[in-house]
CSV table of C-alpha atoms in Angstrom, one decimal:
chain,number,residue,atom,x,y,z
A,15,MET,CA,-36.0,45.7,176.1
A,16,ASP,CA,-36.3,43.0,179.0
A,17,SER,CA,-34.0,42.9,181.7
A,18,LYS,CA,-32.5,39.7,180.5
A,19,ASN,CA,-32.1,40.7,177.2
A,20,VAL,CA,-30.2,44.0,178.4
A,21,GLU,CA,-28.3,41.5,180.7
A,22,HIS,CA,-26.8,39.3,177.4
A,23,GLU,CA,-25.2,42.8,176.5
A,24,ILE,CA,-23.0,42.9,179.4
A,25,ASP,CA,-19.6,42.6,179.1
A,26,PHE,CA,-19.3,40.4,182.1
A,27,ALA,CA,-15.6,39.9,181.6
A,28,LYS,CA,-15.1,43.8,182.3
A,29,VAL,CA,-18.0,43.8,184.9
A,30,SER,CA,-15.9,41.2,187.0
A,31,ALA,CA,-12.6,43.1,186.5
A,32,ASP,CA,-13.9,46.5,187.9
A,33,LEU,CA,-15.7,44.4,190.7
A,34,GLU,CA,-12.5,42.8,191.8
A,35,LYS,CA,-10.4,46.2,191.4
A,36,ALA,CA,-13.1,48.2,193.4
A,37,LEU,CA,-13.5,45.8,196.4
A,38,LYS,CA,-10.3,44.1,196.3
A,39,LEU,CA,-11.6,40.8,196.1
A,40,LYS,CA,-9.8,37.6,197.2
A,41,ALA,CA,-12.2,35.1,195.8
A,42,ILE,CA,-13.5,35.0,191.7
A,43,PRO,CA,-16.8,36.7,191.4
A,44,PHE,CA,-19.1,34.1,189.7
A,45,GLY,CA,-22.5,33.3,188.1
A,46,MET,CA,-25.2,31.1,188.5
A,47,ARG,CA,-28.1,29.7,186.2
A,48,LEU,CA,-30.7,27.1,186.0
A,49,TYR,CA,-31.6,24.9,183.2
A,50,GLU,CA,-34.7,23.1,182.1
A,51,SER,CA,-32.7,20.3,180.8
A,52,VAL,CA,-29.7,18.3,181.4
A,53,GLU,CA,-28.7,18.7,177.4
A,54,ALA,CA,-29.4,22.5,177.8
A,55,MET,CA,-26.7,22.6,180.5
A,56,GLU,CA,-24.1,20.2,178.5
A,57,SER,CA,-24.4,22.6,176.1
A,58,VAL,CA,-22.4,25.2,177.9
A,59,PRO,CA,-19.2,25.4,176.8
A,60,ARG,CA,-16.1,23.5,178.7
A,61,VAL,CA,-18.4,22.6,181.2
A,62,ARG,CA,-17.2,20.2,183.9
A,63,ARG,CA,-19.6,17.3,185.0
A,64,PRO,CA,-18.5,16.0,188.8
A,65,THR,CA,-17.1,12.8,189.1
A,66,ALA,CA,-18.2,12.6,192.9
A,67,VAL,CA,-21.1,13.8,195.3
A,68,HIS,CA,-20.9,17.2,196.7
A,69,THR,CA,-22.5,19.7,198.7
A,70,MET,CA,-23.9,23.1,196.3
A,71,ASP,CA,-21.2,24.9,198.5
A,72,GLN,CA,-18.1,22.9,197.0
A,73,ILE,CA,-20.2,23.2,193.4
A,74,VAL,CA,-19.7,27.1,194.3
A,75,ALA,CA,-16.0,26.9,195.7
A,76,GLN,CA,-15.2,25.2,192.2
A,77,ALA,CA,-16.4,28.2,190.3
A,78,SER,CA,-14.9,30.8,192.8
A,79,ARG,CA,-11.8,29.5,194.2
A,80,LEU,CA,-11.0,27.3,191.2
A,81,GLY,CA,-12.4,29.4,188.3
A,82,TRP,CA,-14.3,26.5,186.9
A,83,THR,CA,-17.0,26.1,184.9
A,84,VAL,CA,-19.8,23.4,186.8
A,85,GLY,CA,-22.7,21.7,185.5
A,86,ILE,CA,-24.7,19.4,187.9
A,87,THR,CA,-27.8,17.7,188.5
A,88,ALA,CA,-29.8,16.6,191.4
A,89,ASP,CA,-27.9,13.3,191.7
A,90,ASP,CA,-24.5,15.2,191.9
A,91,LEU,CA,-25.8,16.8,195.1
A,92,VAL,CA,-25.4,15.0,198.4
A,93,GLY,CA,-28.6,15.6,199.8
A,94,ASP,CA,-32.1,17.1,199.8
A,95,GLN,CA,-31.1,20.2,201.8
A,96,CYS,CA,-28.8,21.2,198.7
A,97,ARG,CA,-31.0,20.2,196.2
A,98,SER,CA,-33.9,22.2,198.1
A,99,VAL,CA,-32.5,25.7,197.6
A,100,VAL,CA,-31.5,25.6,194.1
A,101,GLY,CA,-35.0,23.8,193.1
A,102,LEU,CA,-33.6,20.7,191.9
A,103,GLY,CA,-35.3,18.0,194.6
A,104,GLY,CA,-36.6,18.0,198.1
A,105,GLN,CA,-39.2,20.1,199.4
A,106,ASP,CA,-41.3,17.3,200.2
A,107,PRO,CA,-43.1,16.8,203.9
A,108,ASP,CA,-40.3,14.5,204.8
A,109,TRP,CA,-37.9,17.2,204.1
A,110,MET,CA,-40.3,20.1,205.5
A,111,SER,CA,-40.5,18.0,208.8
A,112,GLY,CA,-36.8,18.9,209.5
A,113,LYS,CA,-36.1,15.6,211.0
A,114,HIS,CA,-32.9,15.4,209.6
A,115,MET,CA,-31.6,18.7,211.5
A,116,THR,CA,-33.4,17.7,214.3
A,117,GLY,CA,-30.7,17.2,217.3
A,118,VAL,CA,-27.9,18.2,215.2
A,119,TRP,CA,-28.7,21.6,214.4
A,120,PHE,CA,-32.2,22.4,216.5
A,121,ALA,CA,-33.4,21.1,219.8
A,122,THR,CA,-36.7,20.1,219.0
A,123,GLN,CA,-38.2,18.6,215.5
A,124,GLU,CA,-40.8,21.5,216.0
A,125,ASP,CA,-37.8,24.4,216.0
A,126,ALA,CA,-36.5,22.3,212.8
A,127,GLY,CA,-39.2,22.3,210.7
A,128,LYS,CA,-39.7,26.0,211.1
A,129,HIS,CA,-36.5,26.4,210.0
A,130,GLN,CA,-36.8,24.2,206.8
A,131,GLN,CA,-40.0,26.5,206.1
A,132,ALA,CA,-37.7,30.1,206.7
A,133,MET,CA,-35.6,29.0,203.9
A,134,HIS,CA,-35.9,30.7,200.8
A,135,CYS,CA,-35.9,28.0,197.8
A,136,VAL,CA,-36.4,28.0,194.0
A,137,PRO,CA,-39.8,25.9,193.8
A,138,LYS,CA,-38.7,22.3,192.5
A,139,GLY,CA,-40.3,20.9,189.3
A,140,LYS,CA,-39.4,23.3,186.6
A,141,TYR,CA,-35.5,23.0,186.7
A,142,LYS,CA,-33.2,19.9,185.9
A,143,ALA,CA,-29.7,21.3,186.2
A,144,LEU,CA,-27.4,24.6,187.1
A,145,VAL,CA,-24.1,25.6,185.9
A,146,ALA,CA,-22.0,27.7,188.2
A,147,ALA,CA,-19.0,29.6,186.5
A,148,PRO,CA,-16.7,32.7,187.0
A,149,LEU,CA,-18.6,35.8,185.9
A,150,SER,CA,-15.8,36.7,183.5
A,151,LYS,CA,-16.7,33.4,181.5
A,152,TRP,CA,-20.0,34.3,180.8
A,153,GLY,CA,-21.3,35.6,177.7
A,154,GLN,CA,-18.3,34.1,175.8
A,155,GLY,CA,-20.2,31.1,174.2
A,156,GLY,CA,-20.9,33.4,171.0
A,157,GLN,CA,-24.0,32.5,169.2
A,158,ALA,CA,-23.5,28.8,169.3
A,159,SER,CA,-24.0,29.0,173.2
A,160,ALA,CA,-26.9,31.2,174.2
A,161,GLU,CA,-27.5,28.9,177.1
A,162,PHE,CA,-24.1,30.9,178.2
A,163,ALA,CA,-24.9,34.2,177.2
A,164,ALA,CA,-25.7,35.0,180.9
A,165,PRO,CA,-26.5,34.0,184.5
A,166,ASP,CA,-29.6,34.0,186.6
A,167,ILE,CA,-27.5,35.7,189.4
A,168,ALA,CA,-24.0,36.8,190.2
A,169,LEU,CA,-22.4,36.3,193.4
A,170,PHE,CA,-19.1,37.2,195.1
A,171,TYR,CA,-17.4,36.8,198.6
A,172,ALA,CA,-16.0,39.9,200.5
A,173,THR,CA,-15.4,41.5,203.9
A,174,PRO,CA,-17.7,43.2,205.7
A,175,GLY,CA,-16.2,46.4,205.0
A,176,ALA,CA,-16.2,45.5,201.0
A,177,MET,CA,-19.8,44.5,201.3
A,178,ILE,CA,-21.4,48.0,202.9
A,179,TYR,CA,-19.2,49.9,200.4
A,180,PHE,CA,-20.9,47.7,197.5
A,181,ILE,CA,-24.3,48.6,199.2
A,182,ASN,CA,-23.3,52.1,199.5
A,183,GLY,CA,-22.8,52.2,195.7
A,184,LEU,CA,-25.8,50.0,194.9
A,185,GLN,CA,-27.8,52.6,197.1
A,186,TRP,CA,-26.6,55.8,195.7
A,187,ALA,CA,-29.5,56.3,193.2
A,188,GLY,CA,-32.8,55.1,193.5
A,189,TYR,CA,-32.3,54.1,197.1
A,190,LYS,CA,-33.8,51.5,198.7
A,191,ARG,CA,-33.8,49.8,202.1
A,192,PHE,CA,-32.4,46.4,202.3
A,193,ASP,CA,-33.7,43.9,204.9
A,194,TRP,CA,-32.3,40.5,204.6
A,195,SER,CA,-32.8,37.6,207.1
A,196,VAL,CA,-30.5,34.9,208.8
A,197,VAL,CA,-31.8,31.5,208.5
A,198,GLY,CA,-28.8,29.9,210.3
A,199,GLU,CA,-27.5,26.8,209.1
A,200,SER,CA,-28.2,26.4,205.5
A,201,SER,CA,-27.5,29.9,204.7
A,202,CYS,CA,-27.2,29.7,201.1
A,203,ALA,CA,-31.2,30.2,201.3
A,204,ASP,CA,-30.4,33.4,202.5
A,205,SER,CA,-28.1,33.9,199.1
A,206,TRP,CA,-28.0,32.3,196.2
A,207,GLY,CA,-31.6,30.5,197.2
A,208,ARG,CA,-33.4,34.3,197.9
A,209,ALA,CA,-31.7,35.6,194.9
A,210,LEU,CA,-32.7,32.9,192.4
A,211,GLN,CA,-36.2,32.9,193.9
A,212,THR,CA,-36.5,36.7,193.9
A,213,ARG,CA,-34.1,38.4,192.0
A,214,GLU,CA,-33.6,40.6,194.8
A,215,PRO,CA,-29.9,41.4,196.0
A,216,SER,CA,-29.3,38.8,199.0
A,217,LEU,CA,-26.9,39.6,201.8
A,218,SER,CA,-26.1,36.3,204.0
A,219,ILE,CA,-23.7,35.4,206.7
A,220,PRO,CA,-22.3,32.0,205.3
A,221,CYS,CA,-23.2,29.0,207.3
A,222,TYR,CA,-20.8,26.4,209.0
A,223,ALA,CA,-21.5,24.1,206.3
A,224,GLU,CA,-20.4,26.7,203.7
A,225,ARG,CA,-16.9,27.4,205.5
A,226,ARG,CA,-16.4,23.6,206.0
A,227,TYR,CA,-17.3,22.3,202.7
A,228,GLY,CA,-17.0,25.2,200.4
A,229,GLY,CA,-13.6,27.1,201.5
A,230,VAL,CA,-15.2,30.1,202.8
A,231,LEU,CA,-13.2,32.2,204.9
A,232,ASP,CA,-14.0,33.5,208.3
A,233,GLU,CA,-14.0,36.8,207.5
A,234,GLU,CA,-16.1,36.8,204.3
A,235,MET,CA,-19.5,37.5,203.8
A,236,LEU,CA,-21.7,36.4,200.6
A,237,MET,CA,-23.5,38.9,198.2
A,238,ALA,CA,-26.2,37.2,195.4
A,239,LEU,CA,-27.9,39.7,192.9
A,240,THR,CA,-28.2,40.0,189.3
A,241,PRO,CA,-25.9,41.4,187.0
A,242,LEU,CA,-27.4,44.5,186.2
A,243,ASP,CA,-27.4,45.2,189.7
A,244,ILE,CA,-23.5,44.9,189.9
A,245,VAL,CA,-23.6,47.3,187.0
A,246,LYS,CA,-25.6,49.6,189.1
A,247,ALA,CA,-23.6,49.5,192.6
A,248,LEU,CA,-20.1,49.9,190.0
A,249,GLU,CA,-21.6,53.3,188.8
A,250,GLY,CA,-22.5,54.5,192.4
A,251,MET,CA,-19.1,53.3,193.7
A,252,GLN,CA,-17.6,55.3,190.7
A,253,ALA,CA,-19.7,58.4,192.1
A,254,LEU,CA,-18.6,58.0,195.5
A,255,SER,CA,-15.1,57.7,194.8
A,256,LYS,CA,-15.1,61.1,193.1
A,257,ASN,CA,-16.5,62.3,196.6
A,258,GLY,CA,-13.6,60.9,198.3
A,259,LEU,CA,-15.1,58.1,199.7
A,260,ARG,CA,-13.2,54.6,198.6
A,261,TYR,CA,-12.3,51.1,199.4
A,262,PRO,CA,-10.3,50.4,201.4
A,263,ILE,CA,-11.7,52.6,204.3
A,264,PRO,CA,-9.1,54.8,205.7
A,265,GLN,CA,-9.0,54.8,209.1
A,266,TYR,CA,-9.1,58.7,210.5
A,267,GLY,CA,-8.0,57.9,214.0
A,268,ILE,CA,-10.1,57.5,217.1
A,269,GLN,CA,-8.9,60.5,219.3
A,270,GLN,CA,-8.4,63.3,216.4
A,271,ASP,CA,-10.7,66.3,216.3
A,272,VAL,CA,-13.2,64.8,213.8
A,273,ARG,CA,-14.2,68.0,212.4
A,274,ALA,CA,-11.2,68.3,209.7
A,275,GLY,CA,-12.3,65.0,208.3
A,276,LEU,CA,-15.9,65.6,208.1
A,277,SER,CA,-15.5,68.9,206.4
A,278,VAL,CA,-13.4,67.0,203.5
A,279,SER,CA,-16.7,64.8,202.8
A,280,TYR,CA,-19.5,67.3,204.0
A,281,LYS,CA,-18.5,70.7,202.5
A,282,LYS,CA,-21.1,73.6,202.4
């Protein structure tokens, strides 16, 4: 059975609830899926279509802060910077030049162009639409809505402490070292852009635009990955919890004799 079929068997409502409980999340975990036709996107149950022009950050916020199911096309997004990351447009020589970022985020057009080339983007041409919705809602469309059976990626906002605990869970079995990039502004390319493109776990420090237009809090980071990887991390965190390693991480005290604390975790 391939991974997509396995993901269709996931109880997304339970996974979302378990993740929120384990990490004490303040924002709603959500899923994102690309569609090859507008009609497929519009077949998603109770999908909302924007009545205004937005950034992609705002679409994400409507799913993660308001609990909405939102479907978009390129015309709903404010410009090619947003469209390019999710493969709905842009990516032409004019966009790649970075001239629209020059003097705003970067000193020279050469610097701006290097930034554009460093971004993770879904190749344009294949997809025409995208849906973002709370993770708990996926899989509830029944047989009449295969298009809402599973997202391509799942995402959640959390504090740095929660993120490292989640990563510890992800590394519990089948250990893998993670190396993540920081593109700077347009850091959505480090999270949903990278995860949609590679299907690899992708951690980012949300950028200025995500915080200004997407309501991201100062202390929040963003993780994007496949739903199967969330299931794997939850299993790992359960194992860590049995070892007494839980979140929130209790502080031991900066002047205490550390041997008593360490002996609890590292018993001979």
